[in-house]
Amino acid sequence: MSVDSTRGTVRITAGEGPDQPERTPELDSLYRGFEEELLVPLWTEIGDLMPRSPRSKALAHVWRWSAMLPLAGRAGELVPVGRGGERRAIALANPGLGGRPFATPPLWAAIQYLRPGEVAPEHRHTQNAFRFVVEGEGVWTVVDGDPVAMRRGDFLLTPGWRWHGHHNIATEPMAWLDGLDIPFVHATDSAFFEFGPEQVSTTETPDRSRSERLWAHPGLRPVSRLGDTPSSPIAAYRWEHTDAALRDQLDLEDEGHPGVVEPGHAAVRFTNPTTGHDVMPTIRAEFHRLRESALTATRREVGSSVWQVFDGRGQVTVGDRRWSVERGDLFVVPSWQPLTVGAETGLDLFRFSDTPIFERLHQDRSHVEGAPR
Ligand code: GTQ
Ligand code: FE2
């Protein structure tokens, strides 16, 4: 008799429902036969595998900036940044995902911390990455040799397979939010990684990156670059532009003109100027601004998102969870869970999601409470 080490990994539990057979010795023996041959019937699994609507294992959860930042600072004292570990990045671990460093099933979100003079070495990987800066400045991220300043409110891209390293030239430490599709790439066995130099390839610290000088002019494309690229060529979306776009939407609302999502709720999506679509193939990023006392409709969508409060205070309801949130706080909305946001003060929120994956595969769906199905 041959020994197969994979045997014994299948466990069938009885199904439920009106048409399920009664538990008998014969049925048990059939199920042991299935287990022996590594077979599993649909009828015991269907409720979990084919739910009426998405039932994420991820839970709605909030992480407090006031708790994360001191821990990141302590990591700065105790843990050097360098080759091997690569980054002093501390990831949100969703309480429904078994302790893995996954904010949601496809998304990674982490606080990264760099002390004055420190360098996070260059590397590249197929995972798509961005940075969002809730406070501080003084770090330049060098992306394919292009030095990109990081300051409060900026949204910065490191699409897959670009060389990148970070260095802090300021006298203060800096912390920021990283978002990547690490769990998605992990689950789909598609990860590649390469080490680069231990120092960043340039220590120049220009105000604007070359990518911005070439690409970040509204509605204007360089005629030398008319082809589409899967990710945005803009390395940094600056706060002054995001802020002005949101302010204009609310001013237009005051003047009686359309443009806001709903009353008192302005929003912009960061886009790839070569396609008009999302900044990267797997990640959508947006910025939302609510007037004081504004309340959003309750929305759900296929795909998960991570939000960070940029400024102000509000009440967030996700499914049956409800939190007061303030600057820096991060919260997760699992797939198909209803989200409502209420502003106590003027409220600014950064948001990223995995929705482009589902749109590309035609698995996307969304619903606003009160709207017809
Ligand atoms: O800054 O390059 O949070 O490669 C996780 C993986 C940050 C980065 C993370 C990374 C980076
Ligand atoms: Fe990286």
Short mmCIF file of C-alpha atoms and ligand atoms in Angstrom, two decimals:
data_model
loop_
_atom_site.label_atom_id
_atom_site.label_comp_id
_atom_site.label_asym_id
_atom_site.label_seq_id
_atom_site.Cartn_x
_atom_site.Cartn_y
_atom_site.Cartn_z
CA MET A 1 0.00 0.00 0.00
CA SER A 2 1.44 3.38 -0.92
CA VAL A 3 1.55 6.13 1.67
CA ASP A 4 0.29 9.51 0.53
CA SER A 5 1.19 12.31 2.91
CA THR A 6 -1.60 14.49 1.58
CA ARG A 7 -4.19 11.97 2.75
CA GLY A 8 -6.09 12.89 5.84
CA THR A 9 -6.26 16.59 5.04
CA VAL A 10 -9.89 16.50 3.92
CA ARG A 11 -12.58 16.72 6.60
CA ILE A 12 -16.21 16.66 5.61
CA THR A 13 -18.77 17.97 8.04
CA ALA A 14 -22.46 17.22 7.55
CA GLY A 15 -24.44 19.69 5.49
CA GLU A 16 -27.53 21.55 6.62
CA GLY A 17 -30.85 22.16 4.97
CA PRO A 18 -34.18 20.50 4.26
CA ASP A 19 -32.90 18.19 1.53
CA GLN A 20 -29.75 17.00 3.34
CA PRO A 21 -29.65 13.26 4.00
CA GLU A 22 -29.90 11.94 7.53
CA ARG A 23 -26.66 10.97 9.25
CA THR A 24 -26.45 7.15 9.00
CA PRO A 25 -23.51 4.74 9.25
CA GLU A 26 -23.73 4.30 5.47
CA LEU A 27 -23.51 8.07 4.88
CA ASP A 28 -20.57 8.37 7.30
CA SER A 29 -18.83 5.59 5.45
CA LEU A 30 -19.45 7.37 2.12
CA TYR A 31 -17.94 10.57 3.55
CA ARG A 32 -14.87 8.69 4.88
CA GLY A 33 -14.52 7.28 1.36
CA PHE A 34 -14.57 10.82 -0.05
CA GLU A 35 -11.94 11.88 2.51
CA GLU A 36 -9.67 8.96 1.62
CA GLU A 37 -9.75 9.95 -2.03
CA LEU A 38 -9.44 13.71 -1.34
CA LEU A 39 -12.91 14.44 -2.61
CA VAL A 40 -15.41 16.92 -1.21
CA PRO A 41 -19.05 17.13 -2.26
CA LEU A 42 -20.59 20.49 -3.11
CA TRP A 43 -23.66 19.93 -0.96
CA THR A 44 -21.83 20.25 2.37
CA GLU A 45 -19.90 23.35 1.27
CA ILE A 46 -22.31 25.35 -0.80
CA GLY A 47 -23.43 27.76 1.93
CA ASP A 48 -19.86 28.91 2.47
CA LEU A 49 -18.62 28.76 -1.13
CA MET A 50 -21.67 30.20 -2.85
CA PRO A 51 -23.29 32.63 -0.42
CA ARG A 52 -26.23 34.78 -1.51
CA SER A 53 -23.92 37.79 -1.17
CA PRO A 54 -20.24 38.22 -0.16
CA ARG A 55 -19.48 37.18 3.42
CA SER A 56 -15.95 38.32 4.09
CA LYS A 57 -13.82 36.65 6.73
CA ALA A 58 -12.36 40.11 7.30
CA LEU A 59 -14.00 42.12 10.07
CA ALA A 60 -14.81 45.79 10.24
CA HIS A 61 -12.12 47.23 12.50
CA VAL A 62 -10.48 50.52 13.49
CA TRP A 63 -6.79 51.14 14.28
CA ARG A 64 -5.97 54.27 16.26
CA TRP A 65 -3.13 56.49 15.04
CA SER A 66 -2.54 57.50 18.66
CA ALA A 67 -1.76 53.84 19.46
CA MET A 68 0.20 53.05 16.28
CA LEU A 69 2.53 56.05 16.18
CA PRO A 70 4.26 55.49 19.55
CA LEU A 71 4.77 51.81 18.69
CA ALA A 72 6.30 52.79 15.35
CA GLY A 73 8.57 55.24 17.21
CA ARG A 74 9.63 52.50 19.62
CA ALA A 75 10.35 50.22 16.64
CA GLY A 76 12.52 53.09 15.37
CA GLU A 77 14.61 52.85 18.53
CA LEU A 78 14.86 49.07 18.65
CA VAL A 79 14.81 47.83 15.06
CA PRO A 80 17.27 49.03 12.44
CA VAL A 81 16.10 49.47 8.86
CA GLY A 82 18.22 47.79 6.22
CA ARG A 83 18.83 44.94 3.87
CA GLY A 84 16.76 41.86 4.56
CA GLY A 85 13.89 43.37 6.51
CA GLU A 86 13.92 46.15 3.90
CA ARG A 87 11.35 48.42 5.56
CA ARG A 88 10.30 49.46 9.05
CA ALA A 89 6.69 48.88 8.09
CA ILE A 90 4.12 47.66 10.60
CA ALA A 91 0.99 46.22 9.03
CA LEU A 92 -2.64 46.25 10.10
CA ALA A 93 -3.68 42.67 10.88
CA ASN A 94 -7.39 42.22 10.38
CA PRO A 95 -8.81 40.34 13.40
CA GLY A 96 -10.79 38.03 11.09
CA LEU A 97 -7.78 36.94 9.04
CA GLY A 98 -5.98 34.67 11.48
CA GLY A 99 -3.22 37.02 12.60
CA ARG A 100 -1.79 37.48 9.10
CA PRO A 101 -0.58 41.02 8.26
CA PHE A 102 -3.53 41.62 5.95
CA ALA A 103 -5.88 44.57 6.39
CA THR A 104 -8.38 42.85 4.08
CA PRO A 105 -8.05 39.66 2.00
CA PRO A 106 -6.32 41.46 -0.94
CA LEU A 107 -4.92 44.61 0.73
CA TRP A 108 -1.90 45.48 2.85
CA ALA A 109 -1.86 48.67 4.91
CA ALA A 110 1.06 49.62 7.12
CA ILE A 111 2.58 52.47 9.02
CA GLN A 112 6.17 52.99 7.88
CA TYR A 113 8.66 54.91 10.03
CA LEU A 114 12.02 56.41 9.09
CA ARG A 115 14.30 58.31 11.48
CA PRO A 116 16.51 61.24 10.47
CA GLY A 117 19.36 60.11 8.24
CA GLU A 118 17.98 56.63 7.71
CA VAL A 119 17.80 54.93 4.32
CA ALA A 120 15.37 52.19 3.30
CA PRO A 121 17.36 50.32 0.64
CA GLU A 122 16.32 50.06 -2.99
CA HIS A 123 14.37 47.05 -4.20
CA ARG A 124 11.61 46.23 -6.62
CA HIS A 125 8.68 43.85 -6.58
CA THR A 126 5.62 43.01 -8.60
CA GLN A 127 3.34 44.25 -5.82
CA ASN A 128 1.88 47.70 -6.50
CA ALA A 129 2.45 50.26 -3.76
CA PHE A 130 1.50 53.76 -2.73
CA ARG A 131 2.26 56.07 0.18
CA PHE A 132 -0.14 58.52 1.78
CA VAL A 133 1.19 61.14 4.17
CA VAL A 134 -1.02 62.14 7.08
CA GLU A 135 1.68 64.21 8.81
CA GLY A 136 5.29 65.25 8.49
CA GLU A 137 7.83 65.76 5.73
CA GLY A 138 11.49 65.29 5.01
CA VAL A 139 11.51 61.90 3.30
CA TRP A 140 12.23 61.52 -0.39
CA THR A 141 11.23 58.30 -2.08
CA VAL A 142 13.38 57.57 -5.11
CA VAL A 143 11.38 55.77 -7.81
CA ASP A 144 13.41 54.51 -10.80
CA GLY A 145 15.99 57.18 -10.04
CA ASP A 146 13.45 60.01 -9.72
CA PRO A 147 13.49 61.66 -6.26
CA VAL A 148 9.97 62.37 -4.99
CA ALA A 149 9.33 64.56 -1.94
CA MET A 150 6.78 63.31 0.60
CA ARG A 151 4.71 65.85 2.53
CA ARG A 152 1.40 65.98 4.41
CA GLY A 153 -1.54 65.26 2.14
CA ASP A 154 0.53 63.90 -0.74
CA PHE A 155 -0.39 60.62 -2.42
CA LEU A 156 2.64 58.90 -3.97
CA LEU A 157 2.89 55.93 -6.32
CA THR A 158 5.32 53.05 -6.63
CA PRO A 159 3.68 50.81 -9.24
CA GLY A 160 4.90 47.22 -9.55
CA TRP A 161 8.48 46.46 -10.65
CA ARG A 162 9.84 50.01 -10.20
CA TRP A 163 13.05 50.35 -8.20
CA HIS A 164 12.41 52.30 -5.01
CA GLY A 165 14.10 53.32 -1.78
CA HIS A 166 13.36 56.01 0.78
CA HIS A 167 15.59 58.32 2.80
CA ASN A 168 14.92 60.88 5.51
CA ILE A 169 17.00 64.06 5.28
CA ALA A 170 15.07 65.95 7.97
CA THR A 171 15.82 66.37 11.66
CA GLU A 172 12.55 64.69 12.66
CA PRO A 173 11.37 61.14 12.13
CA MET A 174 8.58 60.64 9.62
CA ALA A 175 5.71 58.15 9.55
CA TRP A 176 3.32 57.49 6.70
CA LEU A 177 0.75 55.02 5.41
CA ASP A 178 1.77 52.36 2.88
CA GLY A 179 -0.86 50.58 0.82
CA LEU A 180 -0.01 47.55 -1.32
CA ASP A 181 -1.67 44.54 -2.95
CA ILE A 182 0.67 42.14 -1.06
CA PRO A 183 -2.07 39.71 0.09
CA PHE A 184 -3.57 39.59 -3.41
CA VAL A 185 -0.21 38.81 -5.01
CA HIS A 186 0.48 36.27 -2.25
CA ALA A 187 -2.85 34.49 -2.72
CA THR A 188 -2.38 34.33 -6.48
CA ASP A 189 1.25 33.07 -6.33
CA SER A 190 2.47 35.85 -8.59
CA ALA A 191 5.17 37.56 -6.51
CA PHE A 192 8.64 38.48 -7.82
CA PHE A 193 11.23 40.51 -5.91
CA GLU A 194 14.75 41.87 -6.53
CA PHE A 195 17.24 43.61 -4.26
CA GLY A 196 18.83 46.84 -5.45
CA PRO A 197 21.56 49.06 -3.98
CA GLU A 198 21.65 49.59 -0.21
CA GLN A 199 21.72 53.35 -0.74
CA VAL A 200 19.18 55.31 -2.75
CA SER A 201 20.46 55.96 -6.25
CA THR A 202 20.27 59.76 -5.84
CA THR A 203 20.28 62.03 -2.80
CA GLU A 204 18.95 65.01 -4.75
CA THR A 205 15.97 66.60 -3.00
CA PRO A 206 14.04 68.59 -5.59
CA ASP A 207 10.66 70.05 -4.71
CA ARG A 208 9.03 68.35 -7.69
CA SER A 209 9.91 65.02 -9.26
CA ARG A 210 10.73 64.64 -12.95
CA SER A 211 7.54 62.61 -13.32
CA GLU A 212 5.44 65.54 -12.07
CA ARG A 213 7.24 67.98 -14.35
CA LEU A 214 6.44 65.75 -17.31
CA TRP A 215 2.94 64.59 -16.35
CA ALA A 216 1.24 66.61 -13.61
CA HIS A 217 -0.30 69.39 -15.66
CA PRO A 218 -4.12 69.13 -15.73
CA GLY A 219 -5.40 67.85 -19.07
CA LEU A 220 -2.00 68.08 -20.74
CA ARG A 221 0.00 65.09 -21.94
CA PRO A 222 3.50 65.15 -23.33
CA VAL A 223 3.19 64.40 -27.06
CA SER A 224 6.29 62.22 -26.76
CA ARG A 225 4.29 59.85 -24.47
CA LEU A 226 0.94 59.15 -26.08
CA GLY A 227 0.77 55.41 -25.33
CA ASP A 228 -1.29 54.04 -22.43
CA THR A 229 0.47 52.65 -19.37
CA PRO A 230 -1.21 50.22 -16.93
CA SER A 231 -0.23 52.42 -13.97
CA SER A 232 -0.16 56.16 -13.68
CA PRO A 233 3.14 57.84 -14.62
CA ILE A 234 2.49 60.53 -11.97
CA ALA A 235 4.69 59.70 -8.96
CA ALA A 236 3.06 62.25 -6.65
CA TYR A 237 -0.41 63.75 -6.41
CA ARG A 238 0.14 66.88 -4.35
CA TRP A 239 -2.09 68.01 -1.53
CA GLU A 240 -2.54 71.51 -2.94
CA HIS A 241 -4.26 70.03 -6.01
CA THR A 242 -6.42 67.56 -4.07
CA ASP A 243 -7.42 70.23 -1.58
CA ALA A 244 -8.29 72.75 -4.32
CA ALA A 245 -10.39 70.20 -6.23
CA LEU A 246 -12.42 69.39 -3.12
CA ARG A 247 -12.79 73.03 -2.12
CA ASP A 248 -14.03 73.89 -5.62
CA GLN A 249 -16.65 71.11 -5.52
CA LEU A 250 -18.07 72.45 -2.26
CA ASP A 251 -17.92 76.08 -3.47
CA LEU A 252 -19.79 75.05 -6.62
CA GLU A 253 -22.40 73.37 -4.44
CA ASP A 254 -22.77 76.62 -2.49
CA GLU A 255 -23.32 78.41 -5.79
CA GLY A 256 -26.02 75.93 -6.81
CA HIS A 257 -23.99 73.97 -9.37
CA PRO A 258 -23.54 70.18 -9.61
CA GLY A 259 -20.33 68.28 -8.82
CA VAL A 260 -20.59 66.79 -5.33
CA VAL A 261 -21.39 63.11 -4.66
CA GLU A 262 -24.35 64.07 -2.48
CA PRO A 263 -25.14 67.10 -0.32
CA GLY A 264 -22.08 68.22 1.65
CA HIS A 265 -19.90 65.40 0.29
CA ALA A 266 -17.12 66.19 -2.20
CA ALA A 267 -14.86 63.45 -3.53
CA VAL A 268 -12.08 62.94 -6.07
CA ARG A 269 -10.48 59.81 -7.45
CA PHE A 270 -6.77 59.70 -8.23
CA THR A 271 -6.44 58.54 -11.83
CA ASN A 272 -3.97 57.43 -14.47
CA PRO A 273 -3.84 60.26 -17.04
CA THR A 274 -3.03 57.82 -19.87
CA THR A 275 -6.28 55.86 -19.42
CA GLY A 276 -8.53 57.94 -17.18
CA HIS A 277 -8.88 54.84 -14.99
CA ASP A 278 -7.43 53.92 -11.62
CA VAL A 279 -3.84 54.77 -10.69
CA MET A 280 -2.76 51.13 -10.59
CA PRO A 281 -4.30 47.87 -11.86
CA THR A 282 -5.26 46.57 -8.42
CA ILE A 283 -5.71 49.71 -6.32
CA ARG A 284 -8.23 52.55 -6.37
CA ALA A 285 -7.51 55.68 -4.34
CA GLU A 286 -9.83 58.54 -3.49
CA PHE A 287 -10.10 61.55 -1.24
CA HIS A 288 -13.40 62.50 0.40
CA ARG A 289 -14.41 65.74 2.13
CA LEU A 290 -17.57 66.13 4.21
CA ARG A 291 -18.92 69.41 5.47
CA GLU A 292 -19.55 69.69 9.19
CA SER A 293 -22.72 67.67 10.06
CA ALA A 294 -22.92 66.04 6.61
CA LEU A 295 -24.03 62.39 6.54
CA THR A 296 -23.37 60.07 3.62
CA ALA A 297 -25.83 57.57 2.22
CA THR A 298 -25.23 53.98 3.27
CA ARG A 299 -23.29 52.21 0.53
CA ARG A 300 -21.93 48.74 -0.04
CA GLU A 301 -19.72 47.41 -2.79
CA VAL A 302 -17.89 44.29 -3.86
CA GLY A 303 -14.29 44.66 -2.75
CA SER A 304 -12.75 45.95 0.43
CA SER A 305 -11.40 49.33 1.38
CA VAL A 306 -9.18 50.97 3.95
CA TRP A 307 -9.85 54.55 5.05
CA GLN A 308 -7.65 56.99 6.90
CA VAL A 309 -8.90 60.17 8.55
CA PHE A 310 -6.79 63.06 7.30
CA ASP A 311 -8.46 65.80 9.30
CA GLY A 312 -11.49 66.40 11.49
CA ARG A 313 -13.74 64.14 13.52
CA GLY A 314 -16.61 61.90 12.54
CA GLN A 315 -18.77 58.87 13.21
CA VAL A 316 -18.26 55.84 11.03
CA THR A 317 -20.69 52.91 10.83
CA VAL A 318 -19.61 49.68 9.12
CA GLY A 319 -22.18 46.88 9.37
CA ASP A 320 -22.97 46.60 13.08
CA ARG A 321 -19.80 48.43 14.20
CA ARG A 322 -19.68 52.14 14.95
CA TRP A 323 -16.69 54.30 15.92
CA SER A 324 -15.75 57.92 16.52
CA VAL A 325 -12.69 58.65 14.43
CA GLU A 326 -10.12 61.43 14.31
CA ARG A 327 -6.90 62.37 12.52
CA GLY A 328 -4.79 59.40 11.48
CA ASP A 329 -7.28 56.70 12.51
CA LEU A 330 -7.60 53.86 10.01
CA PHE A 331 -10.61 51.64 9.48
CA VAL A 332 -11.46 48.75 7.22
CA VAL A 333 -14.66 48.09 5.29
CA PRO A 334 -14.88 44.42 4.23
CA SER A 335 -16.54 43.46 0.96
CA TRP A 336 -20.26 44.16 0.80
CA GLN A 337 -20.50 45.59 4.33
CA PRO A 338 -22.56 48.79 4.46
CA LEU A 339 -20.68 52.00 5.23
CA THR A 340 -22.06 55.31 6.50
CA VAL A 341 -19.90 58.29 7.41
CA GLY A 342 -21.08 61.26 9.45
CA ALA A 343 -18.99 64.40 9.98
CA GLU A 344 -18.86 66.05 13.41
CA THR A 345 -16.49 68.73 12.14
CA GLY A 346 -15.41 69.23 8.57
CA LEU A 347 -14.02 65.78 7.76
CA ASP A 348 -11.29 64.82 5.28
CA LEU A 349 -10.72 61.15 4.49
CA PHE A 350 -8.30 59.25 2.30
CA ARG A 351 -9.53 55.91 0.99
CA PHE A 352 -8.08 53.04 -1.02
CA SER A 353 -9.71 49.87 -2.27
CA ASP A 354 -9.25 46.77 -4.43
CA THR A 355 -12.28 47.57 -6.61
CA PRO A 356 -10.32 47.74 -9.91
CA ILE A 357 -9.65 44.00 -9.62
CA PHE A 358 -13.36 43.27 -9.54
CA GLU A 359 -14.22 45.76 -12.26
CA ARG A 360 -11.64 44.25 -14.57
CA LEU A 361 -13.11 40.78 -13.96
CA HIS A 362 -16.72 41.99 -14.20
CA GLN A 363 -17.43 40.90 -10.64
CA ASP A 364 -18.12 44.42 -9.41
CA ARG A 365 -21.42 45.43 -7.83
CA SER A 366 -22.48 48.24 -5.59
CA HIS A 367 -25.63 49.35 -3.86
CA VAL A 368 -26.85 52.51 -2.18
CA GLU A 369 -29.41 51.93 0.55
CA GLY A 370 -32.82 53.15 -0.49
CA ALA A 371 -32.03 52.85 -4.21
CA PRO A 372 -33.86 50.17 -6.23
CA ARG A 373 -31.91 46.90 -6.63
O1 GTQ B 1 8.19 50.88 1.15
O2 GTQ B 1 8.89 49.51 -0.36
O3 GTQ B 1 4.73 48.59 3.74
O4 GTQ B 1 8.17 46.98 -0.17
C1 GTQ B 1 5.63 46.86 2.42
C2 GTQ B 1 6.50 46.47 1.42
C3 GTQ B 1 6.45 49.09 2.20
C4 GTQ B 1 8.19 49.76 0.61
C5 GTQ B 1 5.60 48.18 2.79
C6 GTQ B 1 7.34 47.39 0.82
C7 GTQ B 1 7.31 48.70 1.21
FE FE2 B 2 8.84 48.08 -1.67
#
